[in-house]
Structures are given as C-alpha cells and as structure tokens.
C-alpha cells in the first residue's frame, strides 16, 4: 500500500482532520502536502456531504442535504516542479471504499447511497417528472452492489472518483465567474438555478485564515460543474487503470479530488445519481513539461479510461428524440433526446413492478451506457440509453409471455414532505 499522504479519520468531521481540505476552487488555497513527479501515494476521501446522509429508510436527509458545503475535496496536493503550461499525468492505481474495520457509520463502510434531489434543492435531470426527495441505500459485498430499496438488481461496482482536478489560475477563475454570472443573469430566479455563483457560506478553504479567508470565500468557484481544470466530470470510466492528463494552471498544479462513486450510470441522472461513498484513491503522478502547448491541450483534461469495467454481452436499449412530452419539435436538442430515452426506459421498467423512482435510481447508479447516437439528422437528435440485461435477476426482455412481475418491496424511501 502506498504511503497515505492525506489521511482522514472516519470518526471526525472534515474540518477536524490533520489536514483540512477544501470545497471551493481558488488559486490561493495553499497546498496541504507536496509530492514529487514519479511518486505513488494514497489519499483518503470523504463522501461529498461529509457524513450528512445516513444508512436508514428516510429521505429527509436528502431533502435537507447541505448543498452549500459540497464537495468536500482532499488536497490540494502540490507536485514539485509542475508549472503553468505543463500537463500533469495522473494514474489511478487503485480506488475503493473505506475499509470496513474503520470505526464510524460513514457511507463507504460497506454501503453507499443514491439520492433523487428535490427541485427545491438542486433538482436532477428529470426534475419535472421527479420533483421530490428520495433515497436509496446500496450494500457492497464482494465488489457487488445490491439494495433493500430496489429488489431484483445487482451489479459489479465500477469504482471511480466523480471529481478530480487542478487549481485554476487567477485569470481562469475570473473567466469562470464572469461567464457563469452572465448565464445566471438571464434568469436569476430560476429553480433549480442555471448555475451556482461563489457562495461564502459553508466555504472550507484548507489552511486559509483571517483576511485571506474572508476575501477568497467571496470569489472562489463552486465545485459542482466540470470545467477546464477537470473538476466534477462524473465520468464513470475513471476506474483504476485510468491515466488522466490535466492542464496545469498554477505552480505545483495543486491537484484535488473527491466525490468517490461505487458505481454510476452515464449522466449521473438523478443529480446524486451515482452510489456515493467515502474511500481511498491511490495515485501516481508525473509531469510533461510544456505539454499543454505540445499537445494542444489548452482546456479540458484528456484521459485514457481504465480497463477494469465489467463486460456485458447483451443490452436492452431505449431511444429518444428531440420532441418534448407535449409534442413540440425541437432542433437537434440532445439533452432533450437523452431525457426522452431515459423516460422511455423508466416507463418500460415499471412494467415489471418497479416504481418510477426505483427505475430512475437504477438508471442513475447501475453501469448503464448513454450515447449520442445521431446529432445531424434534422430536426431530431437521437440519444440512446443501454441497460445491461445481466444486472437483473429476471428476464427484462420483451417476450410473448409478458413481463415477469417482481415484488417491489418497501420501495425507495420518500422524504416526509
Ligand atoms: Zn457524486
């Protein structure tokens, strides 16, 4: 096991640790630790809400989830010699849940959760159809996820970090804040919001204190979106064996990561659609001097996905086009066509006895594939969602004898109001 350079004690909150991480992006958040090119090391990661979500049968904690406090990230980790213009090579050597012998009740210790977020608290991809809060607990055993809230389904975890990235430069941060503020200004009262401006409340900024803390928390960027530095990309194929090339914008690169997922479907559609957990990630870093210019990587990381995903030989796929549920034709709107594909899949799964919320949870958390199948055939974009048939312990294919009916059990718990 590589040396743990960023340890987290499962019995303590994120701000009471040996090193305090951060939940905003800003170039002035100082590095907590420094490594050298060629080093391998382990980083502990807390689940994105720092323990606010519990292993029980109530969704009130998802309804009340403290969104201003996310994502709690481990880092920043400085890489000696890395300078703006370089590419940082990050290899994911291993990634997994918190060892179960660690005391404490945190997500990652044999279990994780998926949430449907209410429209009033973040919403989700299908928030018009699913405006309320729901929660689903998944148990991990032998690398496989099952749930008391969603019977009849099990799958191997494709464990990955939802969020990893380098610190922005001062100029890049200003660019983010300007363009996101301009978008928000087009409809400032929208629920859920169009974007999240800097939020001083609940900001955690590592070692920063005093006047620096007060200034930086007013301008630091939220961690929700993916941006040029990587960030919250939620790419389910960032499994072990992945190599990522991140642009470097500040001296030392200042790499941070968190939001570990035991599994996720493409799109992470319920918003907290992955199986969220705390855990560890083992990394190896190196630097390509001047790599941003050499390879033309001026914005957004490039990567080579891991090769340890489960292999499925059979899929049941659902398609959608860019026509609204009310029948309005839209022009090549792939967001809409993916929504329609997902709604189609959810409707289909209810034939077997699942509630729409159970089906939505399956699409968010299981290793489903989402594809932009056609983007040029005016006026309809065609998106597809592929479900591996093997994750169900019954036959979900259409057949002459009709759908097998499952006992949906208690279902996924809903919040009390
Ligand atoms: Zn996540």
XYZ file of C-alpha atoms and ligand atoms in Angstrom:
418
model
C 0.000 0.000 0.000
C 1.430 3.414 -0.915
C 2.031 5.972 1.805
C -1.115 7.798 2.952
C -0.304 11.462 2.363
C -3.813 12.793 3.016
C -5.379 10.751 5.847
C -8.966 11.135 7.082
C -10.187 9.833 10.440
C -13.666 8.315 9.962
C -14.733 9.378 13.472
C -14.080 13.088 12.869
C -15.667 15.701 10.645
C -13.879 17.008 7.567
C -12.789 20.223 9.290
C -11.300 18.425 12.343
C -8.750 16.384 10.397
C -4.948 16.513 10.371
C -5.185 18.286 7.008
C -8.294 20.321 6.213
C -9.263 20.029 2.551
C -11.500 22.412 0.637
C -14.894 22.702 -1.084
C -14.231 25.573 -3.489
C -11.750 26.194 -6.347
C -9.302 29.077 -5.937
C -5.607 29.554 -6.835
C -4.763 30.855 -3.346
C -5.882 27.779 -1.383
C -2.447 26.574 -0.211
C -1.279 23.022 -0.876
C -1.555 20.737 2.176
C 1.106 18.300 1.004
C 3.787 18.130 -1.682
C 4.801 15.130 -3.788
C 7.448 14.616 -6.479
C 6.984 13.546 -10.105
C 7.176 9.737 -10.095
C 5.649 9.373 -6.598
C 2.835 6.946 -5.756
C 0.642 7.774 -2.780
C -2.752 7.210 -1.156
C -5.388 9.875 -0.483
C -8.427 9.306 1.738
C -11.664 10.897 0.514
C -14.851 11.726 2.353
C -18.207 11.263 0.597
C -19.382 14.566 -0.877
C -21.704 15.563 2.037
C -19.196 14.706 4.799
C -21.482 12.165 6.501
C -24.804 14.051 6.355
C -26.578 11.134 4.649
C -27.378 8.091 6.815
C -27.979 4.379 6.270
C -31.692 4.370 7.122
C -35.116 4.306 5.448
C -35.887 8.034 5.416
C -35.098 10.542 2.651
C -35.353 13.592 4.925
C -31.542 13.875 4.960
C -31.505 14.069 1.144
C -34.314 16.674 1.239
C -32.222 18.762 3.702
C -28.783 17.968 2.244
C -26.366 20.878 2.851
C -25.562 21.716 -0.773
C -23.519 24.814 0.107
C -20.944 22.551 1.782
C -20.120 20.380 -1.236
C -17.885 18.881 -2.471
C -15.504 18.156 0.382
C -12.250 17.598 -1.530
C -8.944 16.087 -0.436
C -5.987 18.308 -1.319
C -4.593 20.468 -2.707
C -1.575 18.286 -3.460
C 1.359 20.183 -4.977
C 3.616 18.390 -7.463
C 7.196 19.598 -7.259
C 8.372 21.301 -10.438
C 4.951 21.499 -12.118
C 4.375 24.904 -13.681
C 1.635 26.578 -15.715
C 1.674 25.181 -19.261
C 2.693 21.669 -18.179
C 0.477 18.614 -18.352
C 0.065 16.673 -15.118
C -0.111 12.914 -15.680
C -2.314 11.276 -13.042
C -2.590 7.483 -12.937
C -5.372 5.956 -10.846
C -3.600 2.908 -9.383
C -6.494 1.814 -7.194
C -9.698 3.244 -5.760
C -12.147 1.734 -3.284
C -14.470 2.193 -0.311
C -13.346 2.945 3.274
C -12.036 -0.275 4.911
C -14.913 -1.661 6.982
C -12.784 -2.114 10.093
C -12.541 1.688 10.411
C -14.974 2.670 13.140
C -17.787 5.044 12.266
C -21.058 4.975 10.333
C -19.920 6.713 7.143
C -21.026 5.976 3.601
C -18.269 3.835 2.123
C -18.079 1.395 5.049
C -19.922 -1.399 3.262
C -22.671 0.839 1.931
C -23.374 3.909 -0.165
C -26.374 5.946 -1.283
C -28.114 7.377 -4.308
C -30.458 10.343 -3.986
C -33.162 11.880 -6.109
C -32.748 15.557 -5.268
C -35.885 17.679 -4.923
C -36.418 20.560 -7.330
C -36.038 23.000 -4.417
C -32.595 21.588 -3.528
C -30.711 21.088 -6.774
C -33.177 19.038 -8.787
C -31.971 16.457 -11.308
C -32.024 15.561 -14.972
C -35.743 14.647 -14.841
C -36.802 17.058 -12.093
C -40.094 17.923 -13.851
C -41.193 14.316 -13.519
C -39.443 13.714 -10.154
C -39.760 16.887 -8.017
C -39.466 15.217 -4.573
C -36.624 13.776 -2.491
C -35.964 10.035 -2.427
C -33.053 7.954 -1.158
C -31.729 4.524 -1.958
C -29.143 2.639 0.143
C -26.860 0.184 -1.641
C -24.857 -2.537 0.169
C -21.412 -3.598 -1.073
C -20.417 -7.243 -0.848
C -17.633 -8.826 -2.863
C -17.483 -5.745 -5.067
C -21.184 -6.087 -5.940
C -23.977 -3.592 -5.120
C -27.483 -4.656 -4.038
C -30.251 -2.649 -2.374
C -33.093 -3.382 0.036
C -34.860 -0.481 -1.693
C -34.553 -1.872 -5.240
C -35.027 -5.661 -5.315
C -34.038 -7.875 -8.229
C -30.948 -5.991 -9.352
C -27.214 -6.384 -8.619
C -24.041 -5.317 -10.400
C -20.277 -5.082 -10.038
C -19.109 -1.647 -8.905
C -17.153 0.458 -11.394
C -15.454 2.452 -8.653
C -14.197 5.900 -9.692
C -13.714 9.466 -8.466
C -16.531 11.750 -9.649
C -14.316 14.780 -9.150
C -10.614 15.423 -9.660
C -8.801 18.460 -10.999
C -6.061 21.049 -10.796
C -6.377 24.530 -9.299
C -7.378 27.364 -11.659
C -5.183 30.398 -12.224
C -6.448 33.811 -11.146
C -7.312 34.594 -14.786
C -9.130 31.303 -15.346
C -11.163 31.728 -12.149
C -12.193 35.234 -13.273
C -13.264 33.809 -16.640
C -15.440 31.177 -14.909
C -17.087 33.708 -12.638
C -17.795 36.134 -15.490
C -19.326 33.631 -17.889
C -21.377 31.839 -15.215
C -22.705 35.137 -13.803
C -23.801 36.125 -17.319
C -25.780 32.897 -17.633
C -27.396 33.324 -14.205
C -28.395 36.890 -15.158
C -30.587 35.562 -17.989
C -32.979 34.036 -15.411
C -31.773 34.799 -11.887
C -34.812 33.373 -10.058
C -34.913 30.025 -11.823
C -35.499 26.929 -9.641
C -33.272 24.971 -9.827
C -30.725 27.713 -10.665
C -28.916 27.937 -14.012
C -25.511 27.967 -12.264
C -24.071 28.493 -8.789
C -22.234 31.775 -8.098
C -19.494 31.981 -5.428
C -21.053 31.218 -2.028
C -19.251 32.420 1.100
C -21.454 30.406 3.463
C -20.017 26.971 4.393
C -16.846 27.595 2.354
C -13.918 25.426 3.505
C -10.596 26.722 2.199
C -7.913 24.476 3.673
C -5.330 26.386 5.670
C -6.532 29.863 4.698
C -7.468 32.097 7.644
C -8.193 35.710 8.520
C -8.457 38.378 5.832
C -7.339 35.961 3.097
C -10.146 33.558 4.027
C -12.706 36.375 4.040
C -11.637 37.595 0.580
C -11.189 34.211 -1.085
C -14.520 32.787 0.067
C -16.289 35.641 -1.775
C -14.668 34.784 -5.124
C -13.849 31.058 -5.040
C -15.730 28.915 -7.569
C -18.223 26.220 -6.589
C -17.240 22.634 -7.318
C -20.464 21.473 -8.994
C -19.604 21.889 -12.687
C -16.828 20.306 -14.714
C -14.561 22.998 -16.177
C -11.173 23.404 -17.916
C -9.390 22.015 -14.832
C -11.343 18.736 -14.936
C -13.424 19.052 -11.786
C -16.773 17.341 -11.338
C -16.771 15.465 -14.622
C -18.575 12.396 -13.231
C -17.071 10.121 -15.859
C -17.928 6.601 -14.788
C -14.949 5.146 -16.693
C -12.364 6.822 -14.395
C -11.791 3.377 -12.904
C -8.455 2.019 -11.730
C -6.010 1.878 -14.602
C -7.105 5.292 -15.852
C -4.480 7.844 -16.915
C -5.544 11.497 -16.984
C -3.604 14.447 -18.427
C -4.612 17.617 -16.588
C -3.645 21.115 -17.710
C -1.546 22.913 -15.074
C -2.607 26.500 -14.322
C -0.698 27.292 -11.098
C 2.769 26.497 -9.733
C 2.659 22.967 -8.265
C -0.557 22.132 -10.177
C -2.443 21.788 -6.838
C -4.381 18.610 -7.548
C -7.520 17.797 -5.537
C -10.091 15.015 -5.663
C -13.166 13.525 -4.006
C -16.799 12.536 -4.655
C -15.936 8.830 -4.936
C -18.582 6.645 -6.551
C -19.012 2.899 -6.128
C -20.908 2.877 -9.432
C -22.679 5.275 -11.780
C -24.663 5.261 -14.996
C -23.700 7.661 -17.797
C -25.077 11.104 -16.985
C -25.451 10.519 -13.222
C -29.026 11.474 -13.967
C -30.711 11.773 -10.571
C -28.142 14.513 -9.729
C -26.788 12.482 -6.841
C -27.217 9.628 -9.223
C -24.107 7.646 -8.528
C -23.624 5.430 -5.483
C -21.908 7.991 -3.245
C -19.277 6.816 -0.798
C -16.096 7.724 1.041
C -12.945 5.747 0.433
C -9.355 5.853 -0.745
C -7.617 6.519 -4.033
C -4.049 5.518 -4.912
C -2.369 7.769 -7.446
C 0.886 8.117 -9.356
C 1.837 11.497 -10.779
C 4.283 12.752 -13.353
C 4.729 15.895 -15.419
C 5.080 16.607 -19.166
C 6.953 19.908 -19.305
C 5.234 22.329 -21.663
C 2.704 19.616 -22.501
C -0.249 21.944 -22.866
C 1.293 23.572 -25.932
C 2.961 20.414 -27.289
C -0.351 18.550 -27.369
C -2.713 21.494 -27.826
C -4.449 20.875 -24.507
C -5.389 24.439 -23.656
C -8.584 23.490 -21.945
C -10.132 20.334 -20.507
C -8.228 17.227 -19.496
C -7.761 14.284 -21.829
C -7.705 10.755 -20.470
C -7.300 7.073 -21.140
C -10.088 5.204 -19.345
C -9.439 2.244 -17.073
C -9.728 -1.268 -18.420
C -11.338 -2.966 -15.423
C -15.019 -2.353 -16.208
C -17.391 -5.323 -16.095
C -18.070 -6.668 -19.582
C -21.668 -7.137 -20.677
C -22.560 -9.017 -23.821
C -26.222 -8.066 -24.009
C -28.052 -4.768 -23.640
C -31.637 -3.563 -23.877
C -31.521 -0.071 -25.357
C -34.054 2.753 -25.389
C -34.021 5.690 -27.748
C -35.400 9.203 -27.557
C -35.676 12.107 -29.989
C -35.748 15.879 -29.557
C -39.512 16.173 -29.260
C -40.968 17.361 -25.935
C -43.518 15.328 -23.988
C -46.104 17.875 -25.183
C -45.232 17.094 -28.793
C -43.216 20.223 -29.582
C -40.446 19.729 -32.151
C -37.012 20.996 -31.043
C -33.921 21.325 -33.219
C -31.213 18.690 -32.554
C -31.559 19.037 -28.764
C -29.504 16.121 -27.424
C -30.225 16.979 -23.800
C -33.928 16.567 -24.527
C -33.476 13.401 -26.559
C -31.460 11.812 -23.719
C -34.233 12.785 -21.294
C -36.772 11.131 -23.565
C -34.635 7.982 -23.833
C -34.360 7.801 -20.028
C -38.096 8.396 -19.538
C -38.771 5.664 -22.064
C -36.536 3.249 -20.123
C -38.174 4.209 -16.805
C -41.679 3.625 -18.228
C -40.542 0.253 -19.531
C -39.132 -0.893 -16.176
C -42.409 -0.072 -14.406
C -43.980 -2.929 -16.444
C -42.066 -5.307 -14.179
C -43.364 -3.842 -10.912
C -40.767 -1.170 -10.199
C -41.938 2.274 -9.148
C -40.778 5.107 -11.437
C -38.409 6.220 -8.637
C -36.851 2.752 -8.371
C -36.334 2.698 -12.124
C -34.804 6.215 -12.041
C -32.387 5.080 -9.309
C -31.322 2.070 -11.405
C -30.526 4.299 -14.394
C -28.541 6.692 -12.195
C -26.487 4.136 -10.303
C -26.092 0.988 -12.417
C -23.462 0.707 -15.204
C -25.775 1.913 -17.974
C -24.349 3.481 -21.132
C -25.693 6.728 -22.568
C -24.933 7.632 -26.176
C -25.476 10.482 -28.588
C -26.410 8.139 -31.401
C -27.316 10.750 -34.014
C -26.733 14.505 -33.950
C -27.103 15.527 -37.617
C -30.455 14.236 -38.822
C -32.547 17.411 -38.691
C -34.658 18.126 -36.791
C -34.220 15.166 -34.442
C -31.217 14.297 -32.375
C -31.284 10.639 -31.300
C -29.970 9.642 -27.877
C -29.933 6.133 -26.507
C -29.596 4.541 -23.088
C -28.269 0.989 -22.937
C -29.167 -1.211 -19.963
C -27.166 -4.417 -19.421
C -29.734 -7.210 -19.122
C -27.457 -9.175 -16.761
C -27.897 -6.754 -13.841
C -31.434 -8.081 -13.292
C -32.055 -11.474 -11.718
C -35.028 -11.984 -14.054
C -35.545 -11.561 -17.791
C -36.294 -7.934 -18.711
C -36.504 -8.528 -22.451
C -39.878 -8.241 -24.170
C -41.351 -11.701 -24.760
C -44.582 -13.455 -25.651
C -45.412 -14.393 -22.042
C -45.376 -10.776 -20.844
C -43.289 -9.108 -18.145
C -42.237 -11.033 -15.035
C -43.649 -9.153 -12.020
C -41.298 -8.509 -9.113
C -42.240 -7.676 -5.524
C -41.073 -4.031 -5.301
C -40.674 -4.324 -1.514
C -40.685 -1.123 0.529
C -39.505 0.872 -2.496
C -37.167 3.850 -2.292
C -37.986 5.985 0.770
C -39.525 9.410 0.064
C -38.974 12.457 2.257
C -41.819 13.290 4.635
C -42.916 16.452 2.829
Zn -21.034 12.114 -6.599
